[in-house]
PDB file of C-alpha atoms in Angstrom:
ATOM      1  CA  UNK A  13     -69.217 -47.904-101.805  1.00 89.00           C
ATOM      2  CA  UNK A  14     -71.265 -49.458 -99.501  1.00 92.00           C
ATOM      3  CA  UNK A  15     -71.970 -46.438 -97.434  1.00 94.00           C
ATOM      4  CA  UNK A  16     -73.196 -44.720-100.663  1.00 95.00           C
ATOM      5  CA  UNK A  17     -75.366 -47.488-101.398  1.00 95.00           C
ATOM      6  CA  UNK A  18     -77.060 -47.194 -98.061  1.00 95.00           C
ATOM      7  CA  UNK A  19     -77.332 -43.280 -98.098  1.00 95.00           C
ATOM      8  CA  UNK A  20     -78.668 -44.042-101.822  1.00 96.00           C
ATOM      9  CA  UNK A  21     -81.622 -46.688-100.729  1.00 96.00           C
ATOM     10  CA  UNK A  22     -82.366 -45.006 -96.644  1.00 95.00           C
ATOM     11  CA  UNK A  23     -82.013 -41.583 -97.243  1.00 95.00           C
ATOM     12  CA  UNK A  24     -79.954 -41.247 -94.072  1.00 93.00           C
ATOM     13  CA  UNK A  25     -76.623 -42.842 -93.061  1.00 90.00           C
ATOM     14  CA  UNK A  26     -78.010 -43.607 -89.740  1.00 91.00           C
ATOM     15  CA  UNK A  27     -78.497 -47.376 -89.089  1.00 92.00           C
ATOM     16  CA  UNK A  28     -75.430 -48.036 -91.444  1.00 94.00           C
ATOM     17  CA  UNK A  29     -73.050 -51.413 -90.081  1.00 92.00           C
ATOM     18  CA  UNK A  30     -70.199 -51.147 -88.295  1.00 84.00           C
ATOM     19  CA  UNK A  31     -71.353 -47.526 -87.438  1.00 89.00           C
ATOM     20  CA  UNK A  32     -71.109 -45.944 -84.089  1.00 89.00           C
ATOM     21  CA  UNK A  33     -74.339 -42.857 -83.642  1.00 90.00           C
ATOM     22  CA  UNK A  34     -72.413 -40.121 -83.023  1.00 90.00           C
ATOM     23  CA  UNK A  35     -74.535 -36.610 -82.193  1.00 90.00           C
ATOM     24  CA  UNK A  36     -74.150 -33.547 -83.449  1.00 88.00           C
ATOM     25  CA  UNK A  37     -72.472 -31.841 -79.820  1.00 90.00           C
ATOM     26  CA  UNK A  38     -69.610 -34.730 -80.285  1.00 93.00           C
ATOM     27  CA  UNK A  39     -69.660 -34.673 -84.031  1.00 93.00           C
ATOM     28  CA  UNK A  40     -68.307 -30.786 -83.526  1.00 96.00           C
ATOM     29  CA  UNK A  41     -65.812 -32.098 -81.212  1.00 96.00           C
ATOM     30  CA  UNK A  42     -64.038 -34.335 -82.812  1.00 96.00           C
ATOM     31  CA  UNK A  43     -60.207 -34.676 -82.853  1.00 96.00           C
ATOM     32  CA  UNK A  44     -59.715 -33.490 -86.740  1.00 97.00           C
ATOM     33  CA  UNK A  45     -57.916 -31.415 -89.080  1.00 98.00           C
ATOM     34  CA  UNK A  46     -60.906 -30.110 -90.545  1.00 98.00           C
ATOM     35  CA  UNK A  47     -64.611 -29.054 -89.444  1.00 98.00           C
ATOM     36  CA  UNK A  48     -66.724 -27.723 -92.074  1.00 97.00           C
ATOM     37  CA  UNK A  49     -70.253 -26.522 -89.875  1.00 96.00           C
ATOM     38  CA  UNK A  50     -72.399 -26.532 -92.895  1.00 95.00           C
ATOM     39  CA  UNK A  51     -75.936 -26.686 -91.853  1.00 91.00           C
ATOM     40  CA  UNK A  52     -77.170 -23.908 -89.351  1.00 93.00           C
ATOM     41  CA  UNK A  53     -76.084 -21.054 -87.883  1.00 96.00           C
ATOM     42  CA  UNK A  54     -74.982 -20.230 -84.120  1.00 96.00           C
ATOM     43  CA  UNK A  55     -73.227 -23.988 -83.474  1.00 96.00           C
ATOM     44  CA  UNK A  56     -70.063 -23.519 -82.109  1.00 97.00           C
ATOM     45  CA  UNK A  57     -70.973 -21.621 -79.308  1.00 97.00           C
ATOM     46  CA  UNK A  58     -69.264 -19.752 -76.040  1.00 96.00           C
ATOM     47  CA  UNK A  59     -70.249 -22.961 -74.855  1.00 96.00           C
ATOM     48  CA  UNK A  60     -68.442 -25.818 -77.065  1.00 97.00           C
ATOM     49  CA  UNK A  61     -66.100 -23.875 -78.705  1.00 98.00           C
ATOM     50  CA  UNK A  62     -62.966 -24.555 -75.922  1.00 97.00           C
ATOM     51  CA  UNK A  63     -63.827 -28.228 -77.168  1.00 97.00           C
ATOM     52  CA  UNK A  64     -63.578 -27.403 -81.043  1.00 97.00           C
ATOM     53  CA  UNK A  65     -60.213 -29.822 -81.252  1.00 97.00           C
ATOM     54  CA  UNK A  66     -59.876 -29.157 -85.366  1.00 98.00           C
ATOM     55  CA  UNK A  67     -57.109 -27.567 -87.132  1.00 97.00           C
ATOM     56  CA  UNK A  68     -59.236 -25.426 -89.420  1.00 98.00           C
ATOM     57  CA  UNK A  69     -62.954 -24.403 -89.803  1.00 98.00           C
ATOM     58  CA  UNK A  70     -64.134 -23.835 -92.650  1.00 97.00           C
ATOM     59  CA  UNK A  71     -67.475 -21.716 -92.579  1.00 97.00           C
ATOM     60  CA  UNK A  72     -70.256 -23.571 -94.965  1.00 96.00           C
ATOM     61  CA  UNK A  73     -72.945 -22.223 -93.129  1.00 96.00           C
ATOM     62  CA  UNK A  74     -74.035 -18.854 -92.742  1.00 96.00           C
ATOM     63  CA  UNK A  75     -72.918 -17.522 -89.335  1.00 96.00           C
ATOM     64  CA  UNK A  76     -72.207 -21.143 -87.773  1.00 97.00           C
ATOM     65  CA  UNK A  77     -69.871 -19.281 -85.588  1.00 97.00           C
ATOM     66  CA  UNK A  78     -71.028 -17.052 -82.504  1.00 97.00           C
ATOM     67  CA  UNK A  79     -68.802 -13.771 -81.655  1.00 95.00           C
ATOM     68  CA  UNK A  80     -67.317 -14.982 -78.887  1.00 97.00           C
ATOM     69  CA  UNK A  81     -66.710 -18.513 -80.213  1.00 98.00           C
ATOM     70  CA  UNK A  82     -64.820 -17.033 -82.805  1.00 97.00           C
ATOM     71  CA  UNK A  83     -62.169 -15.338 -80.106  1.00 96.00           C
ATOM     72  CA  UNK A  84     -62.062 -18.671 -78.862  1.00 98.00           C
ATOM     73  CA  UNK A  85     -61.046 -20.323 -81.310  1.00 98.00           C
ATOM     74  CA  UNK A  86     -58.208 -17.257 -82.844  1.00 96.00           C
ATOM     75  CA  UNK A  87     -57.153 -17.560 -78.905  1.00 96.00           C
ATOM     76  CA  UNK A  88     -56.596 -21.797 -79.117  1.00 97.00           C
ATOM     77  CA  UNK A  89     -54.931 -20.836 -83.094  1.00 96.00           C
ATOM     78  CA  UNK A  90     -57.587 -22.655 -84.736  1.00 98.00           C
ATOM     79  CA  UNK A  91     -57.918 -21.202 -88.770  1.00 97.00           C
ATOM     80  CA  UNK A  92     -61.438 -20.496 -89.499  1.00 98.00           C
ATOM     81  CA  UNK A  93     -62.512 -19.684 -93.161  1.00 98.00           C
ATOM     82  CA  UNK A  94     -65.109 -16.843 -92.630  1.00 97.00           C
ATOM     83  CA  UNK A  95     -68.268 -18.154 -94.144  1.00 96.00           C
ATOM     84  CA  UNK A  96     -68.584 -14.727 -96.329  1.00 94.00           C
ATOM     85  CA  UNK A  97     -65.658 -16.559 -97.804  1.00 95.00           C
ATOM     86  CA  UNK A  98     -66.086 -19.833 -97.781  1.00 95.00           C
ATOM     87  CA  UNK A  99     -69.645 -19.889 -99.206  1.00 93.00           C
ATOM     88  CA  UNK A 100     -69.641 -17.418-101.661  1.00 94.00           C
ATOM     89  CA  UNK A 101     -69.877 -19.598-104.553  1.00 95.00           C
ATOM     90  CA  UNK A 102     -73.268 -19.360-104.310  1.00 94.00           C
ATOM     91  CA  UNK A 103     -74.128 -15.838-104.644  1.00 95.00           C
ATOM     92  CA  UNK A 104     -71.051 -15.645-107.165  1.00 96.00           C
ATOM     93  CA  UNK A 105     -72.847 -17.522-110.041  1.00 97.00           C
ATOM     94  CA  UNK A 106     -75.938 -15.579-109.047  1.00 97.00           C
ATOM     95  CA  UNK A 107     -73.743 -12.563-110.075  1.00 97.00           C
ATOM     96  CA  UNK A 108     -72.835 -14.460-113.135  1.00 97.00           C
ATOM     97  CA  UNK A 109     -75.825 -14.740-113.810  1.00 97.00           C
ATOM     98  CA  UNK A 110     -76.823 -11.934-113.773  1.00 97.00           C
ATOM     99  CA  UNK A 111     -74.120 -10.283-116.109  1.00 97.00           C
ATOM    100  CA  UNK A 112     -75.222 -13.116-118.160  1.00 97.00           C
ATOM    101  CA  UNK A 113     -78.894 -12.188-118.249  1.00 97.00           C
ATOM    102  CA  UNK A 114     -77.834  -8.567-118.563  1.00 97.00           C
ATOM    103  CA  UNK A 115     -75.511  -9.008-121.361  1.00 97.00           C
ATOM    104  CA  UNK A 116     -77.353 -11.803-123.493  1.00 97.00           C
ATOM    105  CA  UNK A 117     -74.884 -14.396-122.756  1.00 96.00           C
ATOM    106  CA  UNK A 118     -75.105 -17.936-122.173  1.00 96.00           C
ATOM    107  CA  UNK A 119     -71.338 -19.098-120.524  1.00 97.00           C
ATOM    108  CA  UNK A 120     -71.318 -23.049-120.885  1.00 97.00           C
ATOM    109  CA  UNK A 121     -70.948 -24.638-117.097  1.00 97.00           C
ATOM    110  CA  UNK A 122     -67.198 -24.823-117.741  1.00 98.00           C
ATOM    111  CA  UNK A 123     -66.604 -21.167-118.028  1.00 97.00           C
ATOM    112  CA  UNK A 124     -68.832 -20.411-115.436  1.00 97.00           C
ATOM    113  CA  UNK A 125     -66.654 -22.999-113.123  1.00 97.00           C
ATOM    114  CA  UNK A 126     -63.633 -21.414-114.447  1.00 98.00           C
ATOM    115  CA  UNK A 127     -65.012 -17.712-114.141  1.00 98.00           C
ATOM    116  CA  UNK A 128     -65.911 -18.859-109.922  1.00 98.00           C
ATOM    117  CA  UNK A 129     -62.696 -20.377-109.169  1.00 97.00           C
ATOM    118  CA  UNK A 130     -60.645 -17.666-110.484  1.00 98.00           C
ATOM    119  CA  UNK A 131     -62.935 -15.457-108.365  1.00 97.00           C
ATOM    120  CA  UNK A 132     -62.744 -17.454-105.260  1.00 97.00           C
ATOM    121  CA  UNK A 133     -58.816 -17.687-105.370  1.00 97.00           C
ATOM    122  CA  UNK A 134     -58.356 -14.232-105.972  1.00 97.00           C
ATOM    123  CA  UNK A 135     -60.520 -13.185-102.622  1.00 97.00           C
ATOM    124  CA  UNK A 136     -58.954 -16.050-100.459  1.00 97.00           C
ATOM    125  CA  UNK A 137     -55.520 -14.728-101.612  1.00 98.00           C
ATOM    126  CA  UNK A 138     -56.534 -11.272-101.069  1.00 98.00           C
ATOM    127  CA  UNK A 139     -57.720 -12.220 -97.673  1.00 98.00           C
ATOM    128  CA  UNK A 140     -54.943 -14.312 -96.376  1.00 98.00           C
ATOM    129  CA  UNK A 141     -52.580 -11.597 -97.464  1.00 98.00           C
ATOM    130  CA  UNK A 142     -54.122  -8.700 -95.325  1.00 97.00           C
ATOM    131  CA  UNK A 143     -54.442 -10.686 -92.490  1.00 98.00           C
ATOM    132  CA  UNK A 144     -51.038 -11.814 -92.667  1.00 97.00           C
ATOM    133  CA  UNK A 145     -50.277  -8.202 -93.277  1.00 98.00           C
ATOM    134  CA  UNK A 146     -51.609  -6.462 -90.347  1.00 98.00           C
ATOM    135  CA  UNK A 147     -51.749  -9.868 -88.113  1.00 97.00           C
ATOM    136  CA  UNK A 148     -55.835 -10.742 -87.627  1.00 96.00           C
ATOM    137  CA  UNK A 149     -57.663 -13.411 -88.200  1.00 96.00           C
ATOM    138  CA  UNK A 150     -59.194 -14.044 -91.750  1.00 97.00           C
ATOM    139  CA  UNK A 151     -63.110 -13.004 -90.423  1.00 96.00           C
ATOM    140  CA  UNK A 152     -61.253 -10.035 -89.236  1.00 97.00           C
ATOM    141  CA  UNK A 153     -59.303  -9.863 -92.587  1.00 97.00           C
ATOM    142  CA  UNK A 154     -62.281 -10.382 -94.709  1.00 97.00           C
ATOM    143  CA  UNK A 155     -64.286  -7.242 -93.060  1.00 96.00           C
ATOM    144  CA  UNK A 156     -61.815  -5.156 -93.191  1.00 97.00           C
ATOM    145  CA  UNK A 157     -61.355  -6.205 -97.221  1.00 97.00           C
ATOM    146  CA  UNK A 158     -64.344  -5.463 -97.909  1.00 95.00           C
ATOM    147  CA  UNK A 159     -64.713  -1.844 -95.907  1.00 96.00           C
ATOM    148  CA  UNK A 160     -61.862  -0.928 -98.187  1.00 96.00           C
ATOM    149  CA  UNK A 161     -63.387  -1.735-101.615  1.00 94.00           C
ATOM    150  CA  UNK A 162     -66.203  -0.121-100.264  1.00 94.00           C
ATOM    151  CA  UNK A 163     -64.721   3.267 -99.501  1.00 93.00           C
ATOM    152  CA  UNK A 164     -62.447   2.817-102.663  1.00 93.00           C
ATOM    153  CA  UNK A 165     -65.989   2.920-104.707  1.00 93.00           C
ATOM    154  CA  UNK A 166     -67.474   5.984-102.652  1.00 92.00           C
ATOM    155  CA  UNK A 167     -64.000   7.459-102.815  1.00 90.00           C
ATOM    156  CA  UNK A 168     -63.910   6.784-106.678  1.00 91.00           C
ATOM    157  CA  UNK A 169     -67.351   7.798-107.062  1.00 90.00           C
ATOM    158  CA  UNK A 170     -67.094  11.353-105.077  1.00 87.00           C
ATOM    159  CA  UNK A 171     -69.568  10.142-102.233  1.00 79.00           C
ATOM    160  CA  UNK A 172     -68.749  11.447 -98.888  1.00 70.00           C
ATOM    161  CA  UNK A 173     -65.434  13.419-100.539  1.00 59.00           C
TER     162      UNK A 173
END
């Protein structure tokens, strides 16, 4: 409570009591079951990523991850959530929207809630169970989802046939 009381009047959590600074190289490094890079791209690097000590990444950032980070980290076992998964809330309710918008509809907050998680299980389970299928990692998992639906549609369609 305290802490949010701070962040509430400063703005900033820095300066907080009984706070060690920590920077943003160490903050990455930490000893943790989780790491959620949320901010910028391109931070765990070739460079920091044999440091990355977390269990699981999960991508909140767009493209926090370099290339050859990511083999890193599938090479130390570390689970990273692809961003293009992790993140897509946000471009999900812009879809909704959109129907919305399209359709005349107004979906109360709930629904639309309801409507995103159902979405956002669905792909994670849809994910996890093609990389578990053919044994890659769920960036690897997620691409390869999504070149399918895509030549499903132009197959569908009679593009390219």
């Amino acid at each position: 409570r305290d802490l949010l009381e701070h962040v509430r009047t400063r703005h900033t959590v820095v300066g907080f009591r009984n706070a060690e600074p920590i920077n943003n190289p160490e903050l990455l490094e930490l000893d943790v079951d989780f790491l959620i890079p949320a901010a910028t791209e391109n931070q765990i690097t070739r460079s920091n990523a044999d440091r990355i000590r977390a269990r699981f990444i999960l991508e909140g950032a767009n493209g926090p991850t370099t290339l050859e980070a990511d083999a890193v980290l599938e090479r130390k076992g570390i689970i990273v959530v692809p961003d293009i998964l992790a993140n897509a809330g946000g471009v999900t309710v812009s879809y909704f929207e959109w129907v919305q918008n399209r359709a005349g509809l107004y979906w109360t907050e709930t629904e639309v809630y309801s409507r995103l998680q159902t979405v956002l299980e669905q792909a994670f389970q849809d994910v996890y169970q093609m990389a578990g299928q053919y044994r890659v990692s769920l960036r690897t998992a997620a691409y390869m989802l999504g070149l399918q639906r895509v030549e499903e549609v132009y197959r569908l369609r009679g593009i390219y046939a």
